[in-house]
PDB file of C-alpha atoms in Angstrom:
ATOM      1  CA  UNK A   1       0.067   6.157  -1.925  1.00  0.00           C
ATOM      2  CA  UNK A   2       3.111   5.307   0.456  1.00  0.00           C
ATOM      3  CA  UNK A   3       5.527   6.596  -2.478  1.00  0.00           C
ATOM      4  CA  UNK A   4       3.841   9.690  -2.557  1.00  0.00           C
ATOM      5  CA  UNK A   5       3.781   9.941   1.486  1.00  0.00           C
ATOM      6  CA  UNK A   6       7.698   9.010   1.006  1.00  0.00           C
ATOM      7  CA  UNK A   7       8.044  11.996  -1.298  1.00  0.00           C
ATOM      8  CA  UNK A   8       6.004  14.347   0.661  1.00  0.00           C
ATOM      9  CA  UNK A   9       6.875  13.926   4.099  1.00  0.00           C
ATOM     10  CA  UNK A  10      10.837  13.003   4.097  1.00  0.00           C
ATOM     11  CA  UNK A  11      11.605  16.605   4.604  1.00  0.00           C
ATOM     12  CA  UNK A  12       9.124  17.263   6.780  1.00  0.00           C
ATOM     13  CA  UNK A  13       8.864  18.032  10.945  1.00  0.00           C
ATOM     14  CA  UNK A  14       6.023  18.262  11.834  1.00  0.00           C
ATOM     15  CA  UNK A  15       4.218  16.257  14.598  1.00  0.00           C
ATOM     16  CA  UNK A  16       3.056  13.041  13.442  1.00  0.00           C
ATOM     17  CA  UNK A  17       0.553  12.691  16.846  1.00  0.00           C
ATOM     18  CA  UNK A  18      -1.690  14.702  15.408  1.00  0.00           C
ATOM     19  CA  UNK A  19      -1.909  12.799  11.798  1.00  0.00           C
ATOM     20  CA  UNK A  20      -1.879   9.874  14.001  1.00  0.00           C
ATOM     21  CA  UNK A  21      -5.214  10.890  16.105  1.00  0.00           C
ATOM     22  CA  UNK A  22      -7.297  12.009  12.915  1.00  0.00           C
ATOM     23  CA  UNK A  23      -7.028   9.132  11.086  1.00  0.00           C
ATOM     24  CA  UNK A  24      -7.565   6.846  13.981  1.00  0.00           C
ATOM     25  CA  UNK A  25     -10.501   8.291  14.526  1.00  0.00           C
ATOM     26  CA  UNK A  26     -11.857   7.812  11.309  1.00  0.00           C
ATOM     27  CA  UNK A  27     -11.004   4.115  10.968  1.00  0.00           C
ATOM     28  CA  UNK A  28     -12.338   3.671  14.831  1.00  0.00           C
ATOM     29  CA  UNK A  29     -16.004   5.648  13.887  1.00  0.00           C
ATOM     30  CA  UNK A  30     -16.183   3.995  10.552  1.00  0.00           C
ATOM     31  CA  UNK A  31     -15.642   0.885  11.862  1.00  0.00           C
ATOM     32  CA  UNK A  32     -18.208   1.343  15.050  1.00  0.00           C
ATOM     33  CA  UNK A  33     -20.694   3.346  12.743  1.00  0.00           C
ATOM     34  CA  UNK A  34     -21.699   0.301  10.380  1.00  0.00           C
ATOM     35  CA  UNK A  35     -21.761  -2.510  13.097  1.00  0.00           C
ATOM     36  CA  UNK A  36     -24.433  -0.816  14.565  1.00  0.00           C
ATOM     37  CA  UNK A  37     -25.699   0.066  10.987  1.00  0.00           C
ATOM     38  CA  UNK A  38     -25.645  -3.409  10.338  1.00  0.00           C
ATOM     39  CA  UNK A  39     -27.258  -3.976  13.823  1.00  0.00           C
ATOM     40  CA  UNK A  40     -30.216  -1.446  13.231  1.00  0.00           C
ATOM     41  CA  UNK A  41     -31.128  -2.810   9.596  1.00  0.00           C
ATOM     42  CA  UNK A  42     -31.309  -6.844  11.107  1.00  0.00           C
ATOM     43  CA  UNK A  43     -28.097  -8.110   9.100  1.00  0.00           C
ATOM     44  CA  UNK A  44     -26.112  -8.456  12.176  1.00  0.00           C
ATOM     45  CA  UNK A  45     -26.780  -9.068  15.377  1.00  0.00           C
ATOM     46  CA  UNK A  46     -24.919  -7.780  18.422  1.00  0.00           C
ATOM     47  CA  UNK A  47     -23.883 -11.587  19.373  1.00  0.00           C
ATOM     48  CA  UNK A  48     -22.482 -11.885  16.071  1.00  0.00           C
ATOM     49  CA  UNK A  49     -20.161  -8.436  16.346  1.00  0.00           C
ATOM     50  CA  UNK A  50     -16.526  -8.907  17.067  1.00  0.00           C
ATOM     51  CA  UNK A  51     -16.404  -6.329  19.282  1.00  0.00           C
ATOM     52  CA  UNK A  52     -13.136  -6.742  20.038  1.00  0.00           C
ATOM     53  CA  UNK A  53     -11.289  -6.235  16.657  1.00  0.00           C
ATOM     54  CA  UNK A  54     -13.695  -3.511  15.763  1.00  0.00           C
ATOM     55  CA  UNK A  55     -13.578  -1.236  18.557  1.00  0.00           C
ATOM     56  CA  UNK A  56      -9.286  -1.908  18.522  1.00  0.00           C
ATOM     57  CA  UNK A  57      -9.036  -1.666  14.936  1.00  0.00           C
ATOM     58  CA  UNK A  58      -5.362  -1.072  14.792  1.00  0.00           C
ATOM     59  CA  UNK A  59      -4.482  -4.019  17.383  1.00  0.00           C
ATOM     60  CA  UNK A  60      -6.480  -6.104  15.347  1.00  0.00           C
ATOM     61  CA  UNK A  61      -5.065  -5.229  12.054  1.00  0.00           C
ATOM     62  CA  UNK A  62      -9.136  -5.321  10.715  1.00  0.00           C
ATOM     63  CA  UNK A  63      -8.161  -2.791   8.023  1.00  0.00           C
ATOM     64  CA  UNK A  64      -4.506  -3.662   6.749  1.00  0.00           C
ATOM     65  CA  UNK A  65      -3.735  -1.178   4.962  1.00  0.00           C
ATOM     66  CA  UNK A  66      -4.657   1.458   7.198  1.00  0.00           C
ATOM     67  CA  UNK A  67      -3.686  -0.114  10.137  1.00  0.00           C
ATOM     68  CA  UNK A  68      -0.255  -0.643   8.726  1.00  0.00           C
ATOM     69  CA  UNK A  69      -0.374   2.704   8.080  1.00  0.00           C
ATOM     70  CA  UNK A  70      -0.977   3.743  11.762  1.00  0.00           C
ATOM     71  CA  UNK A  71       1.379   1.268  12.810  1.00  0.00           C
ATOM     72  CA  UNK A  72       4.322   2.963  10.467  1.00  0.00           C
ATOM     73  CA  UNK A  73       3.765   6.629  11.058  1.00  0.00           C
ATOM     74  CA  UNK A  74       5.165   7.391  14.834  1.00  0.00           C
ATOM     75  CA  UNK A  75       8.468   5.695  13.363  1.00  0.00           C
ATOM     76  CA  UNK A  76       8.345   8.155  10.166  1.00  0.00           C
ATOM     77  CA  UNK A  77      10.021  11.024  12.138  1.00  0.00           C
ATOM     78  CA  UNK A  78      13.152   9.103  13.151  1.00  0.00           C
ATOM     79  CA  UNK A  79      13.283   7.601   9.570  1.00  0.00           C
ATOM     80  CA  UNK A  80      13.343  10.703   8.304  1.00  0.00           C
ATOM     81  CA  UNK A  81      16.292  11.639  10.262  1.00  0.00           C
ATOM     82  CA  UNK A  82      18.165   8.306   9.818  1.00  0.00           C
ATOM     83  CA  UNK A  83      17.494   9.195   5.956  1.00  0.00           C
ATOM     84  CA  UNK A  84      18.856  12.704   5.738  1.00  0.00           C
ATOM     85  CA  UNK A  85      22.182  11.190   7.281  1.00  0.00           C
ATOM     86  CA  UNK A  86      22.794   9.166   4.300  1.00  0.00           C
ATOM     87  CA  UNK A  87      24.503   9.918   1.699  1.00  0.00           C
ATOM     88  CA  UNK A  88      22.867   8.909  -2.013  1.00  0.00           C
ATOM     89  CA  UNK A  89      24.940   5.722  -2.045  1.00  0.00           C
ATOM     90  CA  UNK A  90      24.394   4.631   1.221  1.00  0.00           C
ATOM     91  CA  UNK A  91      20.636   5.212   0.810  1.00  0.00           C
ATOM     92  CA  UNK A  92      20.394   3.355  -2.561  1.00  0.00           C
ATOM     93  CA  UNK A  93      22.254   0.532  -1.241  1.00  0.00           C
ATOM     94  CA  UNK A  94      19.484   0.458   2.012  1.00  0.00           C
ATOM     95  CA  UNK A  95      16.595   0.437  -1.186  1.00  0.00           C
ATOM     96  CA  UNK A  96      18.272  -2.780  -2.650  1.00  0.00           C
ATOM     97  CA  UNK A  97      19.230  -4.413   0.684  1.00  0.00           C
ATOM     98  CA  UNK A  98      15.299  -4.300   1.374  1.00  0.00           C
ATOM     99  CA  UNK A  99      14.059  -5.236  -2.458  1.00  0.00           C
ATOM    100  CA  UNK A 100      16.846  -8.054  -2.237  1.00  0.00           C
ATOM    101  CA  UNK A 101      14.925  -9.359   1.340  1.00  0.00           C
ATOM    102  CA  UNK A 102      11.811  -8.562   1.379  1.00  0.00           C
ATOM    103  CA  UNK A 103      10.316  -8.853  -2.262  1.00  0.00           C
ATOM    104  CA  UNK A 104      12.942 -10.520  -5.064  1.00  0.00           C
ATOM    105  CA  UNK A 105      13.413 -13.194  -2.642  1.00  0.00           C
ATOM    106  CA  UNK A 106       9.851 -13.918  -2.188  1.00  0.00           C
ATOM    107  CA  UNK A 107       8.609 -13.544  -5.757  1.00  0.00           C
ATOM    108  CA  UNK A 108      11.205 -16.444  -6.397  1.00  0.00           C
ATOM    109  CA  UNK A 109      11.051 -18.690  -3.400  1.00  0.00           C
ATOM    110  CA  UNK A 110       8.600 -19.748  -0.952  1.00  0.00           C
ATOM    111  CA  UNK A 111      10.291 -17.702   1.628  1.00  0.00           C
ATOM    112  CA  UNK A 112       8.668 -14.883   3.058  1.00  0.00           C
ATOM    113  CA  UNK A 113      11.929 -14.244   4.639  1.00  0.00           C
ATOM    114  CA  UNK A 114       9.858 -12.800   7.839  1.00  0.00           C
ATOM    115  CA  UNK A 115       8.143  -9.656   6.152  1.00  0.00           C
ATOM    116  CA  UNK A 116       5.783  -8.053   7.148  1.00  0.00           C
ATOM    117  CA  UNK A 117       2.966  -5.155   5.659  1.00  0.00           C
ATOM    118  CA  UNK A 118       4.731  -3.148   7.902  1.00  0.00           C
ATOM    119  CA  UNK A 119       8.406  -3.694   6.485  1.00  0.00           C
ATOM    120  CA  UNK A 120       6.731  -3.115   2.760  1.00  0.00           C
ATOM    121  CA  UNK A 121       5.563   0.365   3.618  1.00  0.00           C
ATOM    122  CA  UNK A 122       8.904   1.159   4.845  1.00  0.00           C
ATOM    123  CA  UNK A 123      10.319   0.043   1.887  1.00  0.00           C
ATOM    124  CA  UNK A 124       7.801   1.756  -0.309  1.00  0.00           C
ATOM    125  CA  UNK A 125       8.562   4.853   1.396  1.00  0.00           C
ATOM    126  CA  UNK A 126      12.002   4.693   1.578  1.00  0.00           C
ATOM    127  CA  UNK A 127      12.195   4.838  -2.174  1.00  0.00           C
ATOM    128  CA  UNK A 128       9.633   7.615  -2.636  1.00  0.00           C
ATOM    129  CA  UNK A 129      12.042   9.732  -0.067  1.00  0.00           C
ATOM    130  CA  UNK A 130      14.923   8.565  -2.612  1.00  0.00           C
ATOM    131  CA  UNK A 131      13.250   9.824  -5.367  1.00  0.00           C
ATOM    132  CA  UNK A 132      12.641  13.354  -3.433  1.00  0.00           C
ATOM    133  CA  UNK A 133      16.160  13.872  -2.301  1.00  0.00           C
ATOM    134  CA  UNK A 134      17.976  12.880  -5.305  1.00  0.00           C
ATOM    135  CA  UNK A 135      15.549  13.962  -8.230  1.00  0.00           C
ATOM    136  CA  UNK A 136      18.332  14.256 -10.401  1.00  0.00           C
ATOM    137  CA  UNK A 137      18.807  10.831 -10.560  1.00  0.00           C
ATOM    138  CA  UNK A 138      15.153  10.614 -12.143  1.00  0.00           C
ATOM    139  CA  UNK A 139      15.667  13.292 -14.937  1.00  0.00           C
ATOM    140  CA  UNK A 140      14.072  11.826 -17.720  1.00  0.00           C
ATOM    141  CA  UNK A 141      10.979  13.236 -19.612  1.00  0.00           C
ATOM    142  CA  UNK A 142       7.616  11.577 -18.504  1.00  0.00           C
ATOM    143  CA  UNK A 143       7.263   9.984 -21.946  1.00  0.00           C
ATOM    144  CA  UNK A 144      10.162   7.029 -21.227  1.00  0.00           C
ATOM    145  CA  UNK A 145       8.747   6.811 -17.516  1.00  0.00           C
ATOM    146  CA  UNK A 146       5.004   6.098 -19.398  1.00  0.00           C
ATOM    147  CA  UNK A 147       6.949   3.796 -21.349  1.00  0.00           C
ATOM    148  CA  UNK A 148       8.591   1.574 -19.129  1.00  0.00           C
ATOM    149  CA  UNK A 149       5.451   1.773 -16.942  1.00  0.00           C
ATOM    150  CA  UNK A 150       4.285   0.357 -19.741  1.00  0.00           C
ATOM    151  CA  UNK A 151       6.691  -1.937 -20.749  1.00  0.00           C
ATOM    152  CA  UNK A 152       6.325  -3.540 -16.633  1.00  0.00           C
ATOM    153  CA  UNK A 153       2.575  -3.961 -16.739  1.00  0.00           C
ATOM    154  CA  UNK A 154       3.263  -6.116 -20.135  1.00  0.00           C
ATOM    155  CA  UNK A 155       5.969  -8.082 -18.786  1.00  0.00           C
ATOM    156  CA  UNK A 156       3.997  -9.003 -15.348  1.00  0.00           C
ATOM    157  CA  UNK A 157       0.451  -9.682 -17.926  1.00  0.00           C
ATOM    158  CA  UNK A 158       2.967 -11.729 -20.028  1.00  0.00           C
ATOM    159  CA  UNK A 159       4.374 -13.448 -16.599  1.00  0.00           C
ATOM    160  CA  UNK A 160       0.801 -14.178 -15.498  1.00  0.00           C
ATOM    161  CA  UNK A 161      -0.171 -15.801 -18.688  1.00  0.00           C
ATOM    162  CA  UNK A 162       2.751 -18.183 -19.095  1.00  0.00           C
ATOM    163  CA  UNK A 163       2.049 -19.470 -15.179  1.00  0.00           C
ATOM    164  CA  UNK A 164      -1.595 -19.986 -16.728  1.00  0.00           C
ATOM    165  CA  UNK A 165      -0.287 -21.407 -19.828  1.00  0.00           C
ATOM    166  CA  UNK A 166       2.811 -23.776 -18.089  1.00  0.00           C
ATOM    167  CA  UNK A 167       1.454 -23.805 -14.226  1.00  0.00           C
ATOM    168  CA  UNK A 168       0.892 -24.685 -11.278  1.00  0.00           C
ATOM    169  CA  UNK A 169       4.478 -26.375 -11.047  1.00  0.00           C
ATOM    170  CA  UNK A 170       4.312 -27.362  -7.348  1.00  0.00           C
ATOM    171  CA  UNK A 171       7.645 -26.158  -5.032  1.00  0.00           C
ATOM    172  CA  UNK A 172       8.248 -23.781  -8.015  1.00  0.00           C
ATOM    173  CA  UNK A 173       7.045 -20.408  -6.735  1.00  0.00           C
ATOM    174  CA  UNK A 174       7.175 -18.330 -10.177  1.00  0.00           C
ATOM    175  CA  UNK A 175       5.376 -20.964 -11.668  1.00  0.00           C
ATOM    176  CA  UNK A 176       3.059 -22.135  -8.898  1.00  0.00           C
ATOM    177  CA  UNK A 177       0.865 -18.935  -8.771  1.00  0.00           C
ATOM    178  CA  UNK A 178      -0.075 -16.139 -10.710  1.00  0.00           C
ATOM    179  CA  UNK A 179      -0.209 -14.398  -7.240  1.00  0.00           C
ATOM    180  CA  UNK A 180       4.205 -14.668  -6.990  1.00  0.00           C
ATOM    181  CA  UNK A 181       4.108 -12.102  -9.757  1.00  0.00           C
ATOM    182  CA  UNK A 182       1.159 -10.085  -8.247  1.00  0.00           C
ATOM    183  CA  UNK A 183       1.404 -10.520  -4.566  1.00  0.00           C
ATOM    184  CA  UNK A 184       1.872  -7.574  -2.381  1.00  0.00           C
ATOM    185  CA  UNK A 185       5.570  -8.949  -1.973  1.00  0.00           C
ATOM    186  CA  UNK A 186       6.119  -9.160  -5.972  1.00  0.00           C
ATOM    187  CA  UNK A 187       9.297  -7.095  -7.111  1.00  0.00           C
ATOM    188  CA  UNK A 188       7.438  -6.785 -10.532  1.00  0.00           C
ATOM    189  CA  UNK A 189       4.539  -4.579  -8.091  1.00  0.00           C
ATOM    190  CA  UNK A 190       7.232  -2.609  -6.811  1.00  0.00           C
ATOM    191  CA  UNK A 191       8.379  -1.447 -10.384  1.00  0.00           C
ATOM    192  CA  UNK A 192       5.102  -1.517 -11.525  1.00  0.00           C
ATOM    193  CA  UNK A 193       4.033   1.398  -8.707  1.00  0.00           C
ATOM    194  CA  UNK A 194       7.831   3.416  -8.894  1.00  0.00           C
ATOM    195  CA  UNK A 195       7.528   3.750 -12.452  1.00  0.00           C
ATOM    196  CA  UNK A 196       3.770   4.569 -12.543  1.00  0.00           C
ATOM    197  CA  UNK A 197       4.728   7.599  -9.789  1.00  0.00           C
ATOM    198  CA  UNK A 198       8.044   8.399 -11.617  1.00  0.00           C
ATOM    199  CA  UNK A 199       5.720   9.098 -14.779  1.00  0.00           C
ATOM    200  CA  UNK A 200       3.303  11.474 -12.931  1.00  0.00           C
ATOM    201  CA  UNK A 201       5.383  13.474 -10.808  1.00  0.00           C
ATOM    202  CA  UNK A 202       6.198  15.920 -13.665  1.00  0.00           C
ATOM    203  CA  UNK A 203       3.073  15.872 -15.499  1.00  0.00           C
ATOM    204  CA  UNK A 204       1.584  19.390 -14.184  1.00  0.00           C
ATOM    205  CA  UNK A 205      -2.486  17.715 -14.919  1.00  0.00           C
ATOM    206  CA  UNK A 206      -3.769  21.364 -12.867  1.00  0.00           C
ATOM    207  CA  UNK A 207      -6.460  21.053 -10.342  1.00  0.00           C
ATOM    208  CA  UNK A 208     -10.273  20.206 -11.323  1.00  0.00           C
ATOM    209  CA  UNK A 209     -12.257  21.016  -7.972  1.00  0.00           C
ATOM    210  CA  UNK A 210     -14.381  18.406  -8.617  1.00  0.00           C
ATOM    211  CA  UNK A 211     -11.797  15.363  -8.972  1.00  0.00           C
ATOM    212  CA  UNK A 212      -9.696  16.963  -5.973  1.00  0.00           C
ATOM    213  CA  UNK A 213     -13.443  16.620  -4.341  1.00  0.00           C
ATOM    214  CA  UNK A 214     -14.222  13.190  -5.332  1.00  0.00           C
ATOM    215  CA  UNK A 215     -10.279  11.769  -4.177  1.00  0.00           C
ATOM    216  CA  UNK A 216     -10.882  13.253  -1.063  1.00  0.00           C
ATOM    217  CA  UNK A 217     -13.525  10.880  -0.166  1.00  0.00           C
ATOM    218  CA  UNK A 218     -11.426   8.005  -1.255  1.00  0.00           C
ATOM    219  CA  UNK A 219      -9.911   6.534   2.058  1.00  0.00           C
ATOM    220  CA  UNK A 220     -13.666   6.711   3.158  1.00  0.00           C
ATOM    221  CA  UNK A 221     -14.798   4.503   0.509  1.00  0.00           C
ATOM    222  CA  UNK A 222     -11.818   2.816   1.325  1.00  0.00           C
ATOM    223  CA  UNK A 223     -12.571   2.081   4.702  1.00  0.00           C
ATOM    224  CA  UNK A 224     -16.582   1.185   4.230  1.00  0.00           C
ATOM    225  CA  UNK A 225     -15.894  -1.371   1.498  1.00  0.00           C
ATOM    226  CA  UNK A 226     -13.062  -2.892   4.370  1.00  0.00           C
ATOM    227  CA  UNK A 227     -15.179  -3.488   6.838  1.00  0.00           C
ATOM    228  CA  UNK A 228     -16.272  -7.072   6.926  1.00  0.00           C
ATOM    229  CA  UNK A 229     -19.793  -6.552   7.830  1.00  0.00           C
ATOM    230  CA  UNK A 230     -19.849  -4.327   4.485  1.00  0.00           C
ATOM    231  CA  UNK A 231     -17.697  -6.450   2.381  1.00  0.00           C
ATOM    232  CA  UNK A 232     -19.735  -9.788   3.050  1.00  0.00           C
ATOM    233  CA  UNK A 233     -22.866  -7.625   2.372  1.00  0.00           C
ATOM    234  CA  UNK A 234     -21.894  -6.184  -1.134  1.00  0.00           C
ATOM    235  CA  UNK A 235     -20.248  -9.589  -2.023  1.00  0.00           C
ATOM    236  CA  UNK A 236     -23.664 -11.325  -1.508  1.00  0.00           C
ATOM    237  CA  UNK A 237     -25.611  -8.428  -3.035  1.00  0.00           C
ATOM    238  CA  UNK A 238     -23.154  -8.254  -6.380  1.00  0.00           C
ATOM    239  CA  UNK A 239     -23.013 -11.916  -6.498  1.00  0.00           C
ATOM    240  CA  UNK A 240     -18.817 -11.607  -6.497  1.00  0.00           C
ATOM    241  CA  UNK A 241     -18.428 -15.351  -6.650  1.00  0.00           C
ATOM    242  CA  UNK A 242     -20.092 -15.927  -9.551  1.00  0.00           C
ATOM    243  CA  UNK A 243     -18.507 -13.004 -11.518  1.00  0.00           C
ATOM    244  CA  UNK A 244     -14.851 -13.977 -10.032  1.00  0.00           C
ATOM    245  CA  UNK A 245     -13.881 -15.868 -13.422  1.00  0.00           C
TER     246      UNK A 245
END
């Protein structure tokens, strides 16, 4: 999703305040809608409600994915233009200095050299801008994208496995979870998600009304199964614990 806003938005200037506003408001009614939902129905009570976090979603950072979102997008404007400055060198160079620090560091040590969710949607979304202002570095037919997309999801299975197989090795981070090669900071993720988006941008798949119906209720869903009154619910109600293995 950030590759794709990356892609989309790098040339663009238009106000951000006004992206900003809509989606706060949905994370801020979501959020207040299903505490008192929760309240109403007897599975909460209003003691129990951290007001707090929920009615200052984005301070809180209750939803992290969104929040980081919210947190990123005033900047996008002036990253934009900071972007469009460089030159293709100077930009790839940025896209390694920030894979080098912030994710193939990690995935191999226990460093987190400082990172944040915030710095990895920068990231993310400086390489989808790469991919929109220099598509002829991405020429290739969708087939050897599919392939290598491919070829990545084997080699971080295969990756997975062998910590399973050989692991935990304590003060070895490869080896001491399978979460190093499927953390949110794993360099294998990052390929994983470029290549996957590399493969689709030039596959024309039309528009079906009712798929472009059912995505757009997606952050939605998104947001209902992230609140915690929700998510403790649903993980009680599907028994999650027991089905975990």
């Amino acid at each position: 999703f950030v590759l794709i806003t990356g892609y989309f938005m790098v040339n663009s200037n238009s106000h951000v305040l006004p992206k900003f506003l809509k989606l706060y408001l949905q994370v801020f009614t979501t959020s207040v809608i299903f505490d008192v939902a929760f309240i109403l129905i007897g599975e909460a009570s209003i003691d129990s409600v951290e007001w707090r976090r929920d009615l200052l979603p984005l301070i809180s950072g209750n939803w992290w994915f969104a929040s980081t979102y919210l947190i990123a997008l005033p900047f996008i404007p002036f990253v934009n233009r900071m972007l469009r400055s460089l030159d293709r060198r100077q930009h790839l160079t940025l896209i390694v200095m920030l894979l080098l620090a912030w994710f193939l560091i990690p995935t191999f040590t226990h460093s987190s050299m400082y990172g944040s969710f915030v710095i990895m949607f920068m990231t993310m979304y400086i390489i989808g801008a790469f991919i929109r202002l220099y598509p002829e570095s991405f020429n290739r037919k969708p087939g050897f994208y599919a392939s290598c997309t491919l070829a990545s999801i084997a080699l971080m299975a295969a990756l997975i496995m062998l910590v399973d197989l050989v692991g935990p090795i304590e003060n070895l981070r490869p080896f001491e979870s399978t979460l190093a090669w499927g953390s949110d900071s794993s360099v294998i993720v990052v390929l994983v998600a470029t290549l996957t988006f590399l493969t689709f941008r030039q596959i024309d798949v039309g528009c079906i009304r009712w798929v472009n119906l059912v995505a757009s209720t997606t952050f939605g869903i998104y947001l209902i199964q992230e609140h915690h009154l929700f998510r403790e619910w649903i993980f009680g109600v599907l028994d999650m614990g027991a089905q975990y293995d």
